[in-house]
Coordinates of C-alpha atoms and ligand atoms in Angstrom, one line a residue:
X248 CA 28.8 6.6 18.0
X249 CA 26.4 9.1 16.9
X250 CA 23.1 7.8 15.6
X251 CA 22.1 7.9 12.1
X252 CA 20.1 11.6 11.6
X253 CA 16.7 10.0 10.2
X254 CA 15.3 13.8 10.7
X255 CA 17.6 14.6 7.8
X256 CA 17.0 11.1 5.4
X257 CA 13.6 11.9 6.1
X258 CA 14.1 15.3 4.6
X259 CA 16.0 14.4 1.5
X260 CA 12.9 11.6 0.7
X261 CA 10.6 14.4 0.7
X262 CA 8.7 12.9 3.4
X263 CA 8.2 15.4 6.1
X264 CA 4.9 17.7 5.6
X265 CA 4.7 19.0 8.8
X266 CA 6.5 18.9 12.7
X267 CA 4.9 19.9 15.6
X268 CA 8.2 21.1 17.0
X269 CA 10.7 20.2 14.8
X270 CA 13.4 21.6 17.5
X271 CA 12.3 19.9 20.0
X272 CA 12.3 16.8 18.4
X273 CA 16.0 16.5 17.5
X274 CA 17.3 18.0 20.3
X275 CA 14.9 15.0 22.2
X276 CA 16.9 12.4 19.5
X277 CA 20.4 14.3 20.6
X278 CA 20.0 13.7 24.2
X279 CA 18.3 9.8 24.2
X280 CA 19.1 6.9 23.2
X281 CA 15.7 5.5 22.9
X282 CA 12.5 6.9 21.0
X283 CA 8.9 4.9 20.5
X284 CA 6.5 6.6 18.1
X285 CA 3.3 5.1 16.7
X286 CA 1.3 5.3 13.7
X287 CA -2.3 4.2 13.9
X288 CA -4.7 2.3 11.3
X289 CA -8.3 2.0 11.3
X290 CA -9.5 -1.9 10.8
X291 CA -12.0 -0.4 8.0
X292 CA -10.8 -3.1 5.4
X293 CA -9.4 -6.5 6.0
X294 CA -6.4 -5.5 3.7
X295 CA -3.6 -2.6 4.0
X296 CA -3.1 -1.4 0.6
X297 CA -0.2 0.9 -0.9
X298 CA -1.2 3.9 0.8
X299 CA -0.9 2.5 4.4
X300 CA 2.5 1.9 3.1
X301 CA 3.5 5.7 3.1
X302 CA 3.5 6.2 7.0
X303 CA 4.7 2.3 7.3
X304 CA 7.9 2.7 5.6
X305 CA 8.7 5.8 8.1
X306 CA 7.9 3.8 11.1
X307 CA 10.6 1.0 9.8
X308 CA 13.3 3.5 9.0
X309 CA 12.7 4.3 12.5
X310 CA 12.7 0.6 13.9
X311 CA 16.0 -0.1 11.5
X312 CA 17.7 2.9 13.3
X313 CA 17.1 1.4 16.1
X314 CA 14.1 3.4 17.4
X315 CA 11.1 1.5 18.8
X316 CA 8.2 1.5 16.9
X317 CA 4.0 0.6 17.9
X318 CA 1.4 0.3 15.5
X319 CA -1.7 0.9 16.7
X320 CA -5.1 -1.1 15.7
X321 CA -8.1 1.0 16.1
X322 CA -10.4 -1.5 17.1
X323 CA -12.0 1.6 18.7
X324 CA -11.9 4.2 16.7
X325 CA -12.2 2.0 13.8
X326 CA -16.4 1.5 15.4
X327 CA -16.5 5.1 15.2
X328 CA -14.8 6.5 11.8
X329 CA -12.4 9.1 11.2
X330 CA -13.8 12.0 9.1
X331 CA -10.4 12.9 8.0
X332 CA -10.1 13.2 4.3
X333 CA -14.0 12.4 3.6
X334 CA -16.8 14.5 2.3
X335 CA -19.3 12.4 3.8
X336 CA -20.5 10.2 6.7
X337 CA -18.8 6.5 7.1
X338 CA -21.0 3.9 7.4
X339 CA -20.6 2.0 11.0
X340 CA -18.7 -1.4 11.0
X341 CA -20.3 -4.2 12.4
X342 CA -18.7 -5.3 15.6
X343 CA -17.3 -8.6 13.7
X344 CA -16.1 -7.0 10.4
X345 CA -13.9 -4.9 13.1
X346 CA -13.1 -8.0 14.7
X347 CA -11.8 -9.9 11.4
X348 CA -10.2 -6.4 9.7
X349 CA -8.4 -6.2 13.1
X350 CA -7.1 -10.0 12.8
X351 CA -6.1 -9.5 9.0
X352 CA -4.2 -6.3 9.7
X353 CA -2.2 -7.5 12.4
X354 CA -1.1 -10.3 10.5
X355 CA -0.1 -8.1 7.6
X356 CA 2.2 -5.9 10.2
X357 CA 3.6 -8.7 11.5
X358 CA 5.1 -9.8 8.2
X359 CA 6.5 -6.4 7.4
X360 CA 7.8 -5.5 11.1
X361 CA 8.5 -9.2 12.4
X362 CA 8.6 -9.1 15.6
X363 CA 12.1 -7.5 17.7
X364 CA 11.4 -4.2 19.2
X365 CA 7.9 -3.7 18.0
X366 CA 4.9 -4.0 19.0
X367 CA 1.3 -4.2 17.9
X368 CA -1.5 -2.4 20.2
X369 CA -5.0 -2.0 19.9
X370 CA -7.0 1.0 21.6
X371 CA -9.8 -1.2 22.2
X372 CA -8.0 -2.2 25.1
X373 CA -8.2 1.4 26.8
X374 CA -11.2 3.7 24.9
X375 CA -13.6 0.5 25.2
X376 CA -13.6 1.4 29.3
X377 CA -14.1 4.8 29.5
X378 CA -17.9 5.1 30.7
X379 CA -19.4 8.2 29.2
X380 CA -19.7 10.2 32.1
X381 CA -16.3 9.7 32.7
X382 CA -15.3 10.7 29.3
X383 CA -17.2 13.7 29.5
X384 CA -15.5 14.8 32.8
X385 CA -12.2 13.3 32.3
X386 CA -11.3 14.7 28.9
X387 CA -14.2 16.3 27.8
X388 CA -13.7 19.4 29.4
X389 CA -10.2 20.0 27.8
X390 CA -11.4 20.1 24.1
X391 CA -13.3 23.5 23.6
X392 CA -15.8 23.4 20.6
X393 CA -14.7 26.3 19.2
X394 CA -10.9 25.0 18.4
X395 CA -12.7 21.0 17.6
X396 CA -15.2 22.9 14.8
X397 CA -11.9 25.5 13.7
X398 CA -10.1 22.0 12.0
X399 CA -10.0 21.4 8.8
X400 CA -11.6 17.9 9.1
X401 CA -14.7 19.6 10.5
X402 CA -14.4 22.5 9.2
X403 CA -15.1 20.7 5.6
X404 CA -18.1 19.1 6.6
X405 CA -20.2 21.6 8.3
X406 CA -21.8 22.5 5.6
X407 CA -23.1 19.3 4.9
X408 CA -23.2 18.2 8.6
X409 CA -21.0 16.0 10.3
X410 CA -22.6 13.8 13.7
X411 CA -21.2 13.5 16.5
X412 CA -19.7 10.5 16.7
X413 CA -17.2 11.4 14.0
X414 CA -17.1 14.9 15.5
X415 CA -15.7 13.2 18.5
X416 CA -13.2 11.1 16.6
X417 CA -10.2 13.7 17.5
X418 CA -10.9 13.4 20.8
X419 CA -10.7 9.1 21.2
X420 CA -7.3 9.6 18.5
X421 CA -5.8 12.4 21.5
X422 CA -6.6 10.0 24.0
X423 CA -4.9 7.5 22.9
X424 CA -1.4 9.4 21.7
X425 CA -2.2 10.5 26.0
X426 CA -2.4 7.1 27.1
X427 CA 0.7 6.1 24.7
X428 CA 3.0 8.8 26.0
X429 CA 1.8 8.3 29.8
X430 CA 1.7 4.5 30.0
X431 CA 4.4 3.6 27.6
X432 CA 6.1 6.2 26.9
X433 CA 5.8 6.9 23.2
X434 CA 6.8 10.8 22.4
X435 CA 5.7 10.5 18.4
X436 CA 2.8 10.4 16.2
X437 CA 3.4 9.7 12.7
X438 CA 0.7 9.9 10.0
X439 CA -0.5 10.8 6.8
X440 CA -1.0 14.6 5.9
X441 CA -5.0 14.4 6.7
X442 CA -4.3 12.9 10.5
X443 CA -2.5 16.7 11.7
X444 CA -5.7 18.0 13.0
X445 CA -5.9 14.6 15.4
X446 CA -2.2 14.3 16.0
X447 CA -2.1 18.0 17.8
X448 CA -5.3 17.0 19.4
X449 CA -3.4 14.7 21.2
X450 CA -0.3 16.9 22.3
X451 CA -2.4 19.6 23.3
X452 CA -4.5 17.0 25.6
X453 CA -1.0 15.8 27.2
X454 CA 0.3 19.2 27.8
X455 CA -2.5 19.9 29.5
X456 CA -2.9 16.6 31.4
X457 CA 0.7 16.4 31.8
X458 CA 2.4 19.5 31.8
X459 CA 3.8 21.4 28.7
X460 CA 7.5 20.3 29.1
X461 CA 6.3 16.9 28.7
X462 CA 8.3 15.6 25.6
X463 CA 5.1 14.6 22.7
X464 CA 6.1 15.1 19.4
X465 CA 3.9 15.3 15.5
X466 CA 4.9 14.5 12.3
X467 CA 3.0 14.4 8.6
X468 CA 3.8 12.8 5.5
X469 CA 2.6 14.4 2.3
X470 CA 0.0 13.5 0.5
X471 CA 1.6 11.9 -2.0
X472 CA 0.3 12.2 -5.4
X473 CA 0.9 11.1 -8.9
X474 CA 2.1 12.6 -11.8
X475 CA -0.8 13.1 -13.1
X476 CA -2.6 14.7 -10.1
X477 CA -4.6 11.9 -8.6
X478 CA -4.1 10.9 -5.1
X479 CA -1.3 7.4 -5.4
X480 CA -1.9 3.9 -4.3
X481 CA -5.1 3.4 -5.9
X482 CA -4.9 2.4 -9.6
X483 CA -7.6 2.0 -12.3
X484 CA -8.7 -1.1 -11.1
X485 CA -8.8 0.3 -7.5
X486 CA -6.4 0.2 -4.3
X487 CA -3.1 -1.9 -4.8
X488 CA -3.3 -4.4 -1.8
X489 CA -0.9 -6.1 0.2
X490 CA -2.8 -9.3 0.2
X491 CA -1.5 -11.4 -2.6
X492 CA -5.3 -12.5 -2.7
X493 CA -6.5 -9.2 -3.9
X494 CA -3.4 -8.3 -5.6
X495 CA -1.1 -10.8 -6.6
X496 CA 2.7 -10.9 -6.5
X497 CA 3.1 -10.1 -10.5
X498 CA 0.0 -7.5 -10.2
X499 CA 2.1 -6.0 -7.5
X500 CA 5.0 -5.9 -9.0
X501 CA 3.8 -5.1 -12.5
X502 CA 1.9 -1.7 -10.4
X503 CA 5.5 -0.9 -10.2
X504 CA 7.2 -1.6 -12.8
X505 CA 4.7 0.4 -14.8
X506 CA 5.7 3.3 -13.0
X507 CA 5.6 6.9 -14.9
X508 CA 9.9 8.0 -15.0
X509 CA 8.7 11.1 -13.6
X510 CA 7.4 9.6 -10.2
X511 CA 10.1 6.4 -10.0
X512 CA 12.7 8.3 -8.2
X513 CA 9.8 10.0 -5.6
X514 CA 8.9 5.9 -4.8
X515 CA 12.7 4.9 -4.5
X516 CA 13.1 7.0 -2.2
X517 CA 9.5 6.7 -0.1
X518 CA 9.1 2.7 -0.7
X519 CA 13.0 1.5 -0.7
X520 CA 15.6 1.2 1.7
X521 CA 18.6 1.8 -0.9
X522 CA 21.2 4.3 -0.3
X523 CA 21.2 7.6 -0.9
X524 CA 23.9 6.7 -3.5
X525 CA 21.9 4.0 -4.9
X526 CA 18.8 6.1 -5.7
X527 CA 20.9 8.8 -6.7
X528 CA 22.3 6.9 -9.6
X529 CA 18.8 5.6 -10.7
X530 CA 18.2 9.0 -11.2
X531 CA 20.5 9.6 -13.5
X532 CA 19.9 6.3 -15.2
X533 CA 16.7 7.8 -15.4
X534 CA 17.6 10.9 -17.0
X535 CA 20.1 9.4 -19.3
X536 CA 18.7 5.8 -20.0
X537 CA 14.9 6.5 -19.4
X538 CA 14.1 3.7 -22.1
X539 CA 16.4 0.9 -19.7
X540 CA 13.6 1.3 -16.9
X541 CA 16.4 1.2 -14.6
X542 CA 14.7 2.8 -12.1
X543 CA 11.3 0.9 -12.4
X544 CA 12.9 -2.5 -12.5
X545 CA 14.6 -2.1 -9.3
X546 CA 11.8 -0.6 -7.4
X547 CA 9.5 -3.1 -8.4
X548 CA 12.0 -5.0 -7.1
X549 CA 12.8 -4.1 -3.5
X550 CA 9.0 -3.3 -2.9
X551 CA 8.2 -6.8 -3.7
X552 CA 10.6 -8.5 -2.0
X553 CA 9.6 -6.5 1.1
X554 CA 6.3 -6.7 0.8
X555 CA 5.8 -10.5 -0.5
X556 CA 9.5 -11.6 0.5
X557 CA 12.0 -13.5 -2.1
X558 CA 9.1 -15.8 -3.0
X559 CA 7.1 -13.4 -4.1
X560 CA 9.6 -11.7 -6.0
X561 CA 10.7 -15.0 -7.7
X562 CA 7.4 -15.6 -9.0
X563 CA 6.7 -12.2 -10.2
X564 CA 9.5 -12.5 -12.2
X565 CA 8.9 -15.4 -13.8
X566 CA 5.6 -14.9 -14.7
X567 CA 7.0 -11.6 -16.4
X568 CA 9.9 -12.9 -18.1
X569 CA 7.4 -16.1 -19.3
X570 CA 5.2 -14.0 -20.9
X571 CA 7.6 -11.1 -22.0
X572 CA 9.6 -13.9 -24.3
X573 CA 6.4 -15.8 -24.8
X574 CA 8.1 -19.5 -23.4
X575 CA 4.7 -20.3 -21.2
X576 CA 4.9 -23.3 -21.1
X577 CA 6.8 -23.6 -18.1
X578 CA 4.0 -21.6 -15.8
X579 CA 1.5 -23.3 -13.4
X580 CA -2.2 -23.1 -13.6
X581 CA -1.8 -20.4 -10.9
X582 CA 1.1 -18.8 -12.7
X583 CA -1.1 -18.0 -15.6
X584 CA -4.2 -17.0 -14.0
X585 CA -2.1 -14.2 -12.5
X586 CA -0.5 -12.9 -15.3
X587 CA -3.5 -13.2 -17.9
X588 CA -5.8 -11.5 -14.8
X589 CA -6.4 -8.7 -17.0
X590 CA -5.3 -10.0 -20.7
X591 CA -8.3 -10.5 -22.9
X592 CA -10.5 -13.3 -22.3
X593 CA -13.1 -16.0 -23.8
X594 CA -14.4 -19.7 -24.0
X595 CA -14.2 -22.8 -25.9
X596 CA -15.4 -26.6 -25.7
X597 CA -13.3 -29.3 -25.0
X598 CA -13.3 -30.9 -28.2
X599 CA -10.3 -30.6 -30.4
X600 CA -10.5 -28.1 -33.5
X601 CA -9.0 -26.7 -36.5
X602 CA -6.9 -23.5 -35.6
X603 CA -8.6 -21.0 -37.9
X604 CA -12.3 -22.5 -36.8
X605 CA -10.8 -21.8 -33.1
X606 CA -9.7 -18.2 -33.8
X607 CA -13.0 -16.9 -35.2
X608 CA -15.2 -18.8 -32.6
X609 CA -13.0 -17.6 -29.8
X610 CA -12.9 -13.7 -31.3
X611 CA -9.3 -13.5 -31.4
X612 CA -9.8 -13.0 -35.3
X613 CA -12.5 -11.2 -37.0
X614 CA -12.9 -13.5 -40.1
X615 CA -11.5 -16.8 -41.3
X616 CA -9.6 -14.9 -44.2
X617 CA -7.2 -12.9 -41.6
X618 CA -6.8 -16.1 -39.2
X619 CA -5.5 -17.9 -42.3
X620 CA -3.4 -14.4 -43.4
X621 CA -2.1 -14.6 -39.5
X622 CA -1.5 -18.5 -39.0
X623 CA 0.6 -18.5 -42.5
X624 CA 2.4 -15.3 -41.0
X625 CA 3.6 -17.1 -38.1
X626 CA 1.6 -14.7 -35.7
X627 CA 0.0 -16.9 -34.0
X628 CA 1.4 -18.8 -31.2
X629 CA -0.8 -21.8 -29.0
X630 CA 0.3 -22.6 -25.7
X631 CA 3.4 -21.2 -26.2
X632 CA 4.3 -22.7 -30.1
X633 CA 4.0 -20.9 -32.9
X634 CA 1.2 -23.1 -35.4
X635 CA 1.8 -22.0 -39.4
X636 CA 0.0 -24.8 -40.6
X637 CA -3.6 -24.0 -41.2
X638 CA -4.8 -27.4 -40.9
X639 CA -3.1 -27.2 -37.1
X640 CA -6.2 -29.1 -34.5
X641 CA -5.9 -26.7 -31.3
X642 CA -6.4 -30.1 -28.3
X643 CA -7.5 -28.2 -25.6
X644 CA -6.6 -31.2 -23.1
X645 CA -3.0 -30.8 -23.8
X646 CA -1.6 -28.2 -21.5
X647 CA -2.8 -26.2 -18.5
X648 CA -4.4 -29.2 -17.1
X649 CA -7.0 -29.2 -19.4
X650 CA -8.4 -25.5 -18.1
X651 CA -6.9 -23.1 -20.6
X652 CA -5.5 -22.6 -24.0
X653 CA -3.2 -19.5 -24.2
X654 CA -3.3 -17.8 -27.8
X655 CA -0.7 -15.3 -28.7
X656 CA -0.9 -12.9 -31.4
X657 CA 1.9 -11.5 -33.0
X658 CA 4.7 -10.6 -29.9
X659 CA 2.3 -9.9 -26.5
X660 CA -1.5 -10.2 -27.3
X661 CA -2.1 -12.7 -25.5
X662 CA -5.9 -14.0 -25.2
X663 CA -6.7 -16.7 -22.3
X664 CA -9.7 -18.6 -23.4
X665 CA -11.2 -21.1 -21.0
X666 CA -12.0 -24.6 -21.5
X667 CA -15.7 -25.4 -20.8
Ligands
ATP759 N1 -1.4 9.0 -1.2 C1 -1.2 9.0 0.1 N2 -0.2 9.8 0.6 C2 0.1 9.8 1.9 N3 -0.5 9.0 2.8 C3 -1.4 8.2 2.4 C4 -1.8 8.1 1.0 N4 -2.8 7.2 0.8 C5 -3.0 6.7 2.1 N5 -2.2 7.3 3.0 C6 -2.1 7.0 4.5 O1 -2.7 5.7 4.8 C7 -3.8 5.9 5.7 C8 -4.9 5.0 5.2 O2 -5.3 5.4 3.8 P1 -6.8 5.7 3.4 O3 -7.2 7.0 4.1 O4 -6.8 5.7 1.9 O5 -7.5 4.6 4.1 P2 -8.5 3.4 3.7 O6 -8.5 2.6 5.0 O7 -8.2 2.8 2.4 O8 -9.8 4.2 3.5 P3 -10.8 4.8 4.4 O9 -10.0 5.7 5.4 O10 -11.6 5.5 3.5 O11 -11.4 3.7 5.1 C9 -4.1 7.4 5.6 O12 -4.5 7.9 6.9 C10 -2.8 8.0 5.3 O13 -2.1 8.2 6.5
LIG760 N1 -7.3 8.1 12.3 C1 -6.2 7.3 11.7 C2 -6.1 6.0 12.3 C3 -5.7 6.2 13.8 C4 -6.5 5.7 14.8 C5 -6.1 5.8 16.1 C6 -5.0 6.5 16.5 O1 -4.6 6.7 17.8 C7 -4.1 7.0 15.5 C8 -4.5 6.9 14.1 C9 -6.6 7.1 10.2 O2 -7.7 7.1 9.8 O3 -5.7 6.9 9.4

């Protein structure tokens, strides 16, 4: 049976920039069975976030059509830093924050990838042996300045000067696609747009080393940006982790749900593994529907389910549909201090107190006259109960465990003030 052309899905996603040999490559997938490729990370945060997500995906469509894919942990290049994409000098990691990125990351990938045909490596393992002078004799000498200073990457920062550690970044990120393709047999590098200049470093080093029919293969992904122009995965607050402690479930899938319907269909087809079909009528939901969030609903949903698994999703939900219809009161402690994260916020004693005293001491209302106005109204809810009756004591001790007292005003201003 012929295998599924991922060449061509990749296409219709919109998530090819560049191939080295684009030819080459497919008449390679025509005439095996197997292919490994690798895409590697950096341990410079002990997180991956959205963006890490982009190349990630591509390496699973891979592994799902049965192609064998390796992640690779720079736990060497990550003590060096990759100028790609920066205006300035990196600071140098410490040897242990590499150490406890690298044990955070791998856990991460081992959640999205499990564990059948892939693997995890780390280039420690190999760059950490070369001595100098044999780095200098062995693959020094097949890396001549003049192309090294010619890439963009460096090309950028001579201006402002660039050392040469990072300068010889490309050169540890070549050896190690060498060492993939000789030892293990992995014919393509995947990465982000801003990796091409170290990606054909690496071809070029096993054409040499190894001959120029030897099968090594690059491809790019787009830099993928918003609607609005700025580069994607990082959003106001900063980067959108995959660690539920730095972004929780309903952050994460509120990130997505918010999603502008110009861009939703671009992420359905980068993030999700729906058909062609599928995706194809979200579109037109899209186009015909927009105000039905069609689109947004379901991509928040498949990215959170893979990312935080059924649980995850569960939750998310819950704590949206909770506080969309304003019944709280069935949310954990932990439930609530997701969602309100970022809703309003003050503090109040534990004592009991009238309702109208509690809205003007807690800011939620200006002056006693338009708590009054807004209590009689029936616009102000308490821990999930709408409270007419101005005389109304707000008991702090009676829901939340004792730690919060959730005011809503009018259908979704909701204000979290914390019991002292
Ligand atoms: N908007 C994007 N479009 C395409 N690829 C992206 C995007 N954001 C991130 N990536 C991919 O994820 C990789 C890591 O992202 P990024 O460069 O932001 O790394 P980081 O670890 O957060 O930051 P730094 O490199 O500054 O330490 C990039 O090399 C790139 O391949
Ligand atoms: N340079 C890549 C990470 C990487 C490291 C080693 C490699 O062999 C490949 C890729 C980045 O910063 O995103």
């Amino acid at each position: 049976m012929a295998k599924f052309d991922i060449l061509e899905d990749l296409k219709w996603r919109g998530a090819i920039n560049q191939e080295t040999d684009e030819e080459g490559l497919r008449k390679y997938l025509a005439e095996h069975d197997d292919l490994a490729l690798y895409c590697g990370t950096d341990p410079t945060g002990d997180s991956l976030h959205i963006g890490h997500l982009i190349p990630f995906m591509i390496l699973k469509r891979f592994q799902m059509a049965g192609y064998h894919p390796v992640i690779l942990i720079g736990g060497g290049t990550g003590a060096i830093g990759d100028p790609s994409g920066r205006t300035t000098e990196r600071v140098l990691q410490t040897a242990e924050q590499v150490k406890h990125n690298e044990e955070s990351l791998t856990n991460q990938m081992k959640k999205l990838f499990g564990t059948e045909n892939f693997e995890i490596r780390n280039n420690a393992e190999w760059l950490g042996k070369i001595n100098l002078i044999d780095f200098l004799r062995d693959y020094g000498k097949y890396f001549q300045v003049n192309n090294m200073i010619n890439k963009d990457v460096v090309a950028s920062r001579l201006e402002n000067g660039i050392s040469f550690t990072e300068f010889t970044y490309q050169i540890l990120q070549a050896i190690d696609f060498y060492h993939l393709n000789k030892d293990d047999g992995v014919q393509l590098q995947i990465g982000g747009g801003d990796q091409w200049g170290n990606i054909t470093a690496g071809i070029d080093l096993i054409h040499k080393l190894e001959g120029s029919d030897r099968p090594a293969f690059g491809l790019t992904i787009p830099l993928m940006l918003k609607a609005d122009g700025t580069k994607f995965g990082k959003s106001a607050g900063g980067a959108v982790w995959l660690d539920p402690e730095k972004t929780s479930p309903y952050e994460f899938y509120q990130f997505w749900i918010n999603q502008d319907d110009r861009d939703v269909v671009k992420y359905l087809k980068y993030f999700t593994f729906l058909s062609h079909e599928e995706i194809e009528d979200l579109a037109e939901k899209t186009e015909k529907e927009p105000w039905k969030r069609a689109a947004q609903k379901k991509l928040a949903e498949e990215v959170t389910k893979f990312v935080h698994g059924e649980e995850g999703l569960k939750e998310a939900q819950m704590i949206t549909d909770a506080l969309f219809s304003g019944d709280i009161k069935n949310l954990s402690v932990t439930q609530i201090e997701q969602g309100l994260k970022n809703a309003p916020s003050a503090e109040a004693g534990s004592e009991k107190k009238n309702i109208v005293d509690f809205l003007v001491d807690t800011k939620i209302e200006p002056s006693k006259r338009q708590a009054r106005e807004d209590v009689k109204n029936g616009a102000i809810y308490v821990n999930g109960d709408r409270e007419q009756s101005v005389d109304f004591e707000v008991d702090p001790s009676s829901a939340f465990d004792g730690k919060y007292v959730i005011i809503r005003k009018g259908k979704r201003k909701y204000t979290l003030v914390t019991i002292k």
